[in-house]
Amino acid sequence: MLRLLLLCGALGCGAEQAAPLAFTMLQLTRVYRGNSMFRGNASLNGQLSHLLDEHNVTQVLPLEPPGAWARRQNEVMGYLTTFRHLVQFFHKERPTKFTQHLRCHLGCRLFPDGTAQSFYEVTLNRTAFLSFHVPNATWERRWPGELPVAAFAQEQLTKYSETTQDLQYFLNTTCVSILQAQSARTGEVRGRSRAPLVLGLILGSLALLGMALGIFLCTGGS
């Protein structure tokens, strides 16, 4: 019995496995008749850290000083404004009467043994659309069957460093370093390797930009 108890202790019998730390972001975009509506949030280890609501991006947790956060906030608004103007332009060229729903879900997890896992998934109208293969910095189509807009969006997103190498760096390095800092209880995120948390939202906007090009130019809203 003693040997059994010692073996159980060594193997962790009856103990719950520690949950990984996580930093995740969710961005939702609704496109209808040339109008764009944005919703989203970011969470650090289950606690809301950022909130995106239409034209406003707010930092719920004080992870960046006011001056730095103001600059990041302006950057996000700039990307969202560009996206909105492009949608309006495409709508004038090829009017659409139906609604498109785009969903970007990205982030990373840090496990107790020090290993990490990152992801970026995109759905279109509640169907898996694209995913980002982080190790190779490549986009993969997830849509069931052939869809010209999926191939077009994949091609567009592969063209730019912002949606390949930069996104890979954010997910593999920046995102993970945020969790490592949280795990070490350093209190603040410092250093260039821990770039602004809002970068993920910016990259999400760029991804949506590429998909908007595909949806409106490739399909003409059909």
PDB file of C-alpha atoms in Angstrom:
ATOM      1  CA  MET A   1       0.000   0.000   0.000  1.00  0.00           C
ATOM      2  CA  LEU A   2       2.850   2.386   0.888  1.00  0.00           C
ATOM      3  CA  ARG A   3       4.505   1.697  -2.452  1.00  0.00           C
ATOM      4  CA  LEU A   4       1.225   2.364  -4.229  1.00  0.00           C
ATOM      5  CA  LEU A   5       0.785   5.685  -2.416  1.00  0.00           C
ATOM      6  CA  LEU A   6       4.338   6.736  -3.250  1.00  0.00           C
ATOM      7  CA  LEU A   7       3.810   5.807  -6.904  1.00  0.00           C
ATOM      8  CA  CYS A   8       0.560   7.753  -6.993  1.00  0.00           C
ATOM      9  CA  GLY A   9       2.296  10.767  -5.507  1.00  0.00           C
ATOM     10  CA  ALA A  10       5.038  10.629  -8.120  1.00  0.00           C
ATOM     11  CA  LEU A  11       2.526  10.357 -10.956  1.00  0.00           C
ATOM     12  CA  GLY A  12       0.147  12.944  -9.547  1.00  0.00           C
ATOM     13  CA  CYS A  13      -2.739  10.559  -9.001  1.00  0.00           C
ATOM     14  CA  GLY A  14      -5.919  12.325  -7.961  1.00  0.00           C
ATOM     15  CA  ALA A  15      -4.423  15.780  -8.572  1.00  0.00           C
ATOM     16  CA  GLU A  16      -5.922  18.126 -11.100  1.00  0.00           C
ATOM     17  CA  GLN A  17      -3.593  19.207 -13.881  1.00  0.00           C
ATOM     18  CA  ALA A  18      -2.760  22.907 -13.681  1.00  0.00           C
ATOM     19  CA  ALA A  19      -4.624  24.934 -16.268  1.00  0.00           C
ATOM     20  CA  PRO A  20      -2.520  26.871 -18.808  1.00  0.00           C
ATOM     21  CA  LEU A  21      -2.321  30.642 -18.754  1.00  0.00           C
ATOM     22  CA  ALA A  22      -4.031  32.205 -21.759  1.00  0.00           C
ATOM     23  CA  PHE A  23      -4.175  35.494 -23.627  1.00  0.00           C
ATOM     24  CA  THR A  24      -6.937  35.512 -26.242  1.00  0.00           C
ATOM     25  CA  MET A  25      -8.549  38.052 -28.532  1.00  0.00           C
ATOM     26  CA  LEU A  26     -11.874  37.975 -30.308  1.00  0.00           C
ATOM     27  CA  GLN A  27     -12.969  40.352 -33.062  1.00  0.00           C
ATOM     28  CA  LEU A  28     -16.383  40.306 -34.713  1.00  0.00           C
ATOM     29  CA  THR A  29     -17.262  42.332 -37.812  1.00  0.00           C
ATOM     30  CA  ARG A  30     -20.689  42.673 -39.387  1.00  0.00           C
ATOM     31  CA  VAL A  31     -20.899  44.040 -42.934  1.00  0.00           C
ATOM     32  CA  TYR A  32     -24.300  45.065 -44.309  1.00  0.00           C
ATOM     33  CA  ARG A  33     -25.186  47.386 -47.208  1.00  0.00           C
ATOM     34  CA  GLY A  34     -21.817  49.082 -47.080  1.00  0.00           C
ATOM     35  CA  ASN A  35     -21.827  49.522 -43.304  1.00  0.00           C
ATOM     36  CA  SER A  36     -19.379  47.902 -40.874  1.00  0.00           C
ATOM     37  CA  MET A  37     -19.983  47.163 -37.206  1.00  0.00           C
ATOM     38  CA  PHE A  38     -17.166  46.059 -34.888  1.00  0.00           C
ATOM     39  CA  ARG A  39     -17.178  44.177 -31.604  1.00  0.00           C
ATOM     40  CA  GLY A  40     -14.349  42.482 -29.774  1.00  0.00           C
ATOM     41  CA  ASN A  41     -12.363  41.923 -26.623  1.00  0.00           C
ATOM     42  CA  ALA A  42      -9.094  40.596 -25.249  1.00  0.00           C
ATOM     43  CA  SER A  43      -8.643  38.564 -22.072  1.00  0.00           C
ATOM     44  CA  LEU A  44      -5.531  37.903 -20.032  1.00  0.00           C
ATOM     45  CA  ASN A  45      -5.824  34.669 -18.084  1.00  0.00           C
ATOM     46  CA  GLY A  46      -9.602  34.897 -18.091  1.00  0.00           C
ATOM     47  CA  GLN A  47      -9.752  38.572 -17.079  1.00  0.00           C
ATOM     48  CA  LEU A  48     -11.005  41.156 -19.575  1.00  0.00           C
ATOM     49  CA  SER A  49      -8.088  43.355 -20.657  1.00  0.00           C
ATOM     50  CA  HIS A  50      -9.319  45.208 -23.770  1.00  0.00           C
ATOM     51  CA  LEU A  51     -12.714  45.992 -25.230  1.00  0.00           C
ATOM     52  CA  LEU A  52     -13.638  46.946 -28.806  1.00  0.00           C
ATOM     53  CA  ASP A  53     -17.085  48.492 -29.278  1.00  0.00           C
ATOM     54  CA  GLU A  54     -17.824  50.151 -32.621  1.00  0.00           C
ATOM     55  CA  HIS A  55     -15.525  53.188 -32.746  1.00  0.00           C
ATOM     56  CA  ASN A  56     -14.027  52.761 -29.281  1.00  0.00           C
ATOM     57  CA  VAL A  57     -11.137  50.620 -28.053  1.00  0.00           C
ATOM     58  CA  THR A  58     -10.612  50.700 -24.306  1.00  0.00           C
ATOM     59  CA  GLN A  59      -7.928  49.223 -22.070  1.00  0.00           C
ATOM     60  CA  VAL A  60      -9.668  47.610 -19.114  1.00  0.00           C
ATOM     61  CA  LEU A  61      -6.486  46.477 -17.376  1.00  0.00           C
ATOM     62  CA  PRO A  62      -3.730  49.111 -16.986  1.00  0.00           C
ATOM     63  CA  LEU A  63      -1.201  47.131 -19.003  1.00  0.00           C
ATOM     64  CA  GLU A  64       0.189  50.167 -20.844  1.00  0.00           C
ATOM     65  CA  PRO A  65       0.817  53.722 -19.586  1.00  0.00           C
ATOM     66  CA  PRO A  66      -1.700  56.352 -20.764  1.00  0.00           C
ATOM     67  CA  GLY A  67       0.581  57.921 -23.385  1.00  0.00           C
ATOM     68  CA  ALA A  68       1.511  54.631 -25.029  1.00  0.00           C
ATOM     69  CA  TRP A  69      -2.060  53.393 -24.897  1.00  0.00           C
ATOM     70  CA  ALA A  70      -3.353  56.571 -26.585  1.00  0.00           C
ATOM     71  CA  ARG A  71      -1.009  55.967 -29.524  1.00  0.00           C
ATOM     72  CA  ARG A  72      -2.078  52.331 -29.881  1.00  0.00           C
ATOM     73  CA  GLN A  73      -5.713  53.338 -29.637  1.00  0.00           C
ATOM     74  CA  ASN A  74      -5.292  55.777 -32.522  1.00  0.00           C
ATOM     75  CA  GLU A  75      -3.592  53.091 -34.605  1.00  0.00           C
ATOM     76  CA  VAL A  76      -6.468  50.672 -34.140  1.00  0.00           C
ATOM     77  CA  MET A  77      -9.015  53.331 -34.990  1.00  0.00           C
ATOM     78  CA  GLY A  78      -7.047  54.177 -38.108  1.00  0.00           C
ATOM     79  CA  TYR A  79      -7.136  50.586 -39.338  1.00  0.00           C
ATOM     80  CA  LEU A  80     -10.829  50.206 -38.589  1.00  0.00           C
ATOM     81  CA  THR A  81     -11.587  53.467 -40.393  1.00  0.00           C
ATOM     82  CA  THR A  82      -9.648  52.267 -43.438  1.00  0.00           C
ATOM     83  CA  PHE A  83     -11.575  49.008 -43.412  1.00  0.00           C
ATOM     84  CA  ARG A  84     -14.877  50.866 -43.151  1.00  0.00           C
ATOM     85  CA  HIS A  85     -14.018  53.151 -46.085  1.00  0.00           C
ATOM     86  CA  LEU A  86     -13.011  50.206 -48.261  1.00  0.00           C
ATOM     87  CA  VAL A  87     -16.286  48.427 -47.554  1.00  0.00           C
ATOM     88  CA  GLN A  88     -18.184  51.587 -48.505  1.00  0.00           C
ATOM     89  CA  PHE A  89     -16.170  51.889 -51.718  1.00  0.00           C
ATOM     90  CA  PHE A  90     -16.805  48.263 -52.711  1.00  0.00           C
ATOM     91  CA  HIS A  91     -20.484  48.638 -51.939  1.00  0.00           C
ATOM     92  CA  LYS A  92     -20.755  51.567 -54.352  1.00  0.00           C
ATOM     93  CA  GLU A  93     -19.100  49.498 -57.059  1.00  0.00           C
ATOM     94  CA  ARG A  94     -21.084  46.321 -56.383  1.00  0.00           C
ATOM     95  CA  PRO A  95     -24.013  46.870 -54.002  1.00  0.00           C
ATOM     96  CA  THR A  96     -24.918  44.001 -51.677  1.00  0.00           C
ATOM     97  CA  LYS A  97     -28.159  43.408 -49.802  1.00  0.00           C
ATOM     98  CA  PHE A  98     -27.122  40.605 -47.482  1.00  0.00           C
ATOM     99  CA  THR A  99     -25.064  40.439 -44.307  1.00  0.00           C
ATOM    100  CA  GLN A 100     -21.549  39.051 -43.882  1.00  0.00           C
ATOM    101  CA  HIS A 101     -20.260  38.030 -40.454  1.00  0.00           C
ATOM    102  CA  LEU A 102     -16.498  37.749 -39.932  1.00  0.00           C
ATOM    103  CA  ARG A 103     -14.988  36.356 -36.726  1.00  0.00           C
ATOM    104  CA  CYS A 104     -11.300  36.390 -35.786  1.00  0.00           C
ATOM    105  CA  HIS A 105     -10.155  34.419 -32.741  1.00  0.00           C
ATOM    106  CA  LEU A 106      -6.459  34.459 -31.855  1.00  0.00           C
ATOM    107  CA  GLY A 107      -4.126  34.122 -28.923  1.00  0.00           C
ATOM    108  CA  CYS A 108      -1.727  31.850 -27.085  1.00  0.00           C
ATOM    109  CA  ARG A 109      -1.519  29.502 -24.104  1.00  0.00           C
ATOM    110  CA  LEU A 110       1.391  28.866 -21.773  1.00  0.00           C
ATOM    111  CA  PHE A 111       1.456  25.451 -20.090  1.00  0.00           C
ATOM    112  CA  PRO A 112       2.995  24.636 -16.691  1.00  0.00           C
ATOM    113  CA  ASP A 113       5.899  22.785 -18.326  1.00  0.00           C
ATOM    114  CA  GLY A 114       6.914  25.961 -20.184  1.00  0.00           C
ATOM    115  CA  THR A 115       5.625  24.958 -23.606  1.00  0.00           C
ATOM    116  CA  ALA A 116       3.328  27.298 -25.517  1.00  0.00           C
ATOM    117  CA  GLN A 117       0.649  27.034 -28.182  1.00  0.00           C
ATOM    118  CA  SER A 118      -0.581  29.864 -30.429  1.00  0.00           C
ATOM    119  CA  PHE A 119      -3.511  30.072 -32.830  1.00  0.00           C
ATOM    120  CA  TYR A 120      -5.446  32.337 -35.211  1.00  0.00           C
ATOM    121  CA  GLU A 121      -8.800  31.174 -36.577  1.00  0.00           C
ATOM    122  CA  VAL A 122     -11.214  32.952 -38.898  1.00  0.00           C
ATOM    123  CA  THR A 123     -14.841  32.097 -39.632  1.00  0.00           C
ATOM    124  CA  LEU A 124     -17.148  33.555 -42.267  1.00  0.00           C
ATOM    125  CA  ASN A 125     -20.882  33.394 -41.567  1.00  0.00           C
ATOM    126  CA  ARG A 126     -20.267  30.843 -38.778  1.00  0.00           C
ATOM    127  CA  THR A 127     -18.303  28.496 -41.046  1.00  0.00           C
ATOM    128  CA  ALA A 128     -14.569  27.817 -40.675  1.00  0.00           C
ATOM    129  CA  PHE A 129     -12.880  30.014 -43.289  1.00  0.00           C
ATOM    130  CA  LEU A 130      -9.115  30.382 -42.712  1.00  0.00           C
ATOM    131  CA  SER A 131      -6.555  29.533 -40.068  1.00  0.00           C
ATOM    132  CA  PHE A 132      -2.990  30.681 -39.543  1.00  0.00           C
ATOM    133  CA  HIS A 133      -0.345  27.961 -39.226  1.00  0.00           C
ATOM    134  CA  VAL A 134       1.942  29.672 -36.751  1.00  0.00           C
ATOM    135  CA  PRO A 135       5.145  27.552 -37.111  1.00  0.00           C
ATOM    136  CA  ASN A 136       5.364  28.238 -40.867  1.00  0.00           C
ATOM    137  CA  ALA A 137       3.646  31.650 -40.908  1.00  0.00           C
ATOM    138  CA  THR A 138       1.226  30.455 -43.580  1.00  0.00           C
ATOM    139  CA  TRP A 139      -2.539  30.741 -44.059  1.00  0.00           C
ATOM    140  CA  GLU A 140      -4.624  27.625 -44.645  1.00  0.00           C
ATOM    141  CA  ARG A 141      -8.112  27.383 -46.105  1.00  0.00           C
ATOM    142  CA  ARG A 142     -10.740  25.723 -43.906  1.00  0.00           C
ATOM    143  CA  TRP A 143     -13.868  26.316 -45.980  1.00  0.00           C
ATOM    144  CA  PRO A 144     -15.533  23.009 -46.978  1.00  0.00           C
ATOM    145  CA  GLY A 145     -15.327  22.639 -50.743  1.00  0.00           C
ATOM    146  CA  GLU A 146     -14.169  25.160 -53.322  1.00  0.00           C
ATOM    147  CA  LEU A 147     -14.794  28.849 -52.719  1.00  0.00           C
ATOM    148  CA  PRO A 148     -13.046  31.531 -54.832  1.00  0.00           C
ATOM    149  CA  VAL A 149     -13.150  34.085 -52.028  1.00  0.00           C
ATOM    150  CA  ALA A 150     -11.287  31.727 -49.675  1.00  0.00           C
ATOM    151  CA  ALA A 151      -8.480  31.257 -52.183  1.00  0.00           C
ATOM    152  CA  PHE A 152      -8.366  34.996 -52.842  1.00  0.00           C
ATOM    153  CA  ALA A 153      -8.267  35.898 -49.162  1.00  0.00           C
ATOM    154  CA  GLN A 154      -5.520  33.327 -48.550  1.00  0.00           C
ATOM    155  CA  GLU A 155      -3.488  34.821 -51.396  1.00  0.00           C
ATOM    156  CA  GLN A 156      -3.942  38.380 -50.136  1.00  0.00           C
ATOM    157  CA  LEU A 157      -3.018  37.574 -46.546  1.00  0.00           C
ATOM    158  CA  THR A 158       0.096  35.716 -47.675  1.00  0.00           C
ATOM    159  CA  LYS A 159       1.409  38.778 -49.547  1.00  0.00           C
ATOM    160  CA  TYR A 160       2.132  41.018 -46.569  1.00  0.00           C
ATOM    161  CA  SER A 161       4.618  40.740 -43.720  1.00  0.00           C
ATOM    162  CA  GLU A 162       2.016  42.222 -41.346  1.00  0.00           C
ATOM    163  CA  THR A 163      -0.161  39.137 -41.782  1.00  0.00           C
ATOM    164  CA  THR A 164       2.657  36.560 -41.976  1.00  0.00           C
ATOM    165  CA  GLN A 165       5.991  37.205 -40.227  1.00  0.00           C
ATOM    166  CA  ASP A 166       4.671  39.985 -37.983  1.00  0.00           C
ATOM    167  CA  LEU A 167       1.670  37.910 -36.992  1.00  0.00           C
ATOM    168  CA  GLN A 168       3.896  34.906 -36.328  1.00  0.00           C
ATOM    169  CA  TYR A 169       6.139  37.049 -34.111  1.00  0.00           C
ATOM    170  CA  PHE A 170       3.187  38.418 -32.199  1.00  0.00           C
ATOM    171  CA  LEU A 171       1.716  34.984 -31.517  1.00  0.00           C
ATOM    172  CA  ASN A 172       4.983  33.152 -30.820  1.00  0.00           C
ATOM    173  CA  THR A 173       6.927  35.851 -28.996  1.00  0.00           C
ATOM    174  CA  THR A 174       4.889  38.843 -27.892  1.00  0.00           C
ATOM    175  CA  CYS A 175       1.825  36.920 -26.778  1.00  0.00           C
ATOM    176  CA  VAL A 176       3.837  34.244 -24.980  1.00  0.00           C
ATOM    177  CA  SER A 177       6.073  36.805 -23.242  1.00  0.00           C
ATOM    178  CA  ILE A 178       2.944  38.479 -21.859  1.00  0.00           C
ATOM    179  CA  LEU A 179       1.994  35.175 -20.229  1.00  0.00           C
ATOM    180  CA  GLN A 180       5.522  34.532 -19.026  1.00  0.00           C
ATOM    181  CA  ALA A 181       5.483  37.922 -17.326  1.00  0.00           C
ATOM    182  CA  GLN A 182       2.133  37.081 -15.798  1.00  0.00           C
ATOM    183  CA  SER A 183       3.434  33.722 -14.613  1.00  0.00           C
ATOM    184  CA  ALA A 184       6.476  35.334 -13.019  1.00  0.00           C
ATOM    185  CA  ARG A 185       4.213  37.956 -11.419  1.00  0.00           C
ATOM    186  CA  THR A 186       6.382  40.806 -12.619  1.00  0.00           C
ATOM    187  CA  GLY A 187       3.392  43.113 -12.528  1.00  0.00           C
ATOM    188  CA  GLU A 188       4.116  45.019 -15.716  1.00  0.00           C
ATOM    189  CA  VAL A 189       4.888  44.148 -19.295  1.00  0.00           C
ATOM    190  CA  ARG A 190       8.120  45.856 -20.334  1.00  0.00           C
ATOM    191  CA  GLY A 191      10.562  45.802 -23.219  1.00  0.00           C
ATOM    192  CA  ARG A 192      10.333  45.763 -26.976  1.00  0.00           C
ATOM    193  CA  SER A 193       9.880  42.005 -27.023  1.00  0.00           C
ATOM    194  CA  ARG A 194       6.596  42.614 -25.230  1.00  0.00           C
ATOM    195  CA  ALA A 195       5.069  44.832 -27.892  1.00  0.00           C
ATOM    196  CA  PRO A 196       1.698  46.525 -27.313  1.00  0.00           C
ATOM    197  CA  LEU A 197      -1.070  44.087 -26.560  1.00  0.00           C
ATOM    198  CA  VAL A 198      -3.307  45.925 -28.964  1.00  0.00           C
ATOM    199  CA  LEU A 199      -1.097  44.786 -31.851  1.00  0.00           C
ATOM    200  CA  GLY A 200      -3.252  41.688 -32.021  1.00  0.00           C
ATOM    201  CA  LEU A 201      -6.342  43.768 -32.676  1.00  0.00           C
ATOM    202  CA  ILE A 202      -4.479  45.698 -35.373  1.00  0.00           C
ATOM    203  CA  LEU A 203      -3.432  42.484 -37.088  1.00  0.00           C
ATOM    204  CA  GLY A 204      -6.994  41.243 -36.805  1.00  0.00           C
ATOM    205  CA  SER A 205      -8.106  44.353 -38.658  1.00  0.00           C
ATOM    206  CA  LEU A 206      -5.544  43.723 -41.385  1.00  0.00           C
ATOM    207  CA  ALA A 207      -6.786  40.175 -41.792  1.00  0.00           C
ATOM    208  CA  LEU A 208     -10.346  41.435 -42.116  1.00  0.00           C
ATOM    209  CA  LEU A 209      -9.138  43.957 -44.677  1.00  0.00           C
ATOM    210  CA  GLY A 210      -7.765  41.185 -46.856  1.00  0.00           C
ATOM    211  CA  MET A 211     -10.956  39.173 -46.572  1.00  0.00           C
ATOM    212  CA  ALA A 212     -13.047  42.211 -47.416  1.00  0.00           C
ATOM    213  CA  LEU A 213     -11.120  42.537 -50.670  1.00  0.00           C
ATOM    214  CA  GLY A 214     -11.877  38.933 -51.457  1.00  0.00           C
ATOM    215  CA  ILE A 215     -15.549  39.080 -50.538  1.00  0.00           C
ATOM    216  CA  PHE A 216     -16.356  42.211 -52.501  1.00  0.00           C
ATOM    217  CA  LEU A 217     -13.987  41.976 -55.472  1.00  0.00           C
ATOM    218  CA  CYS A 218     -14.058  38.231 -56.056  1.00  0.00           C
ATOM    219  CA  THR A 219     -17.710  37.461 -55.483  1.00  0.00           C
ATOM    220  CA  GLY A 220     -19.369  40.793 -56.061  1.00  0.00           C
ATOM    221  CA  GLY A 221     -21.532  40.049 -53.048  1.00  0.00           C
ATOM    222  CA  SER A 222     -22.860  36.770 -54.400  1.00  0.00           C
TER     223      SER A 222
END
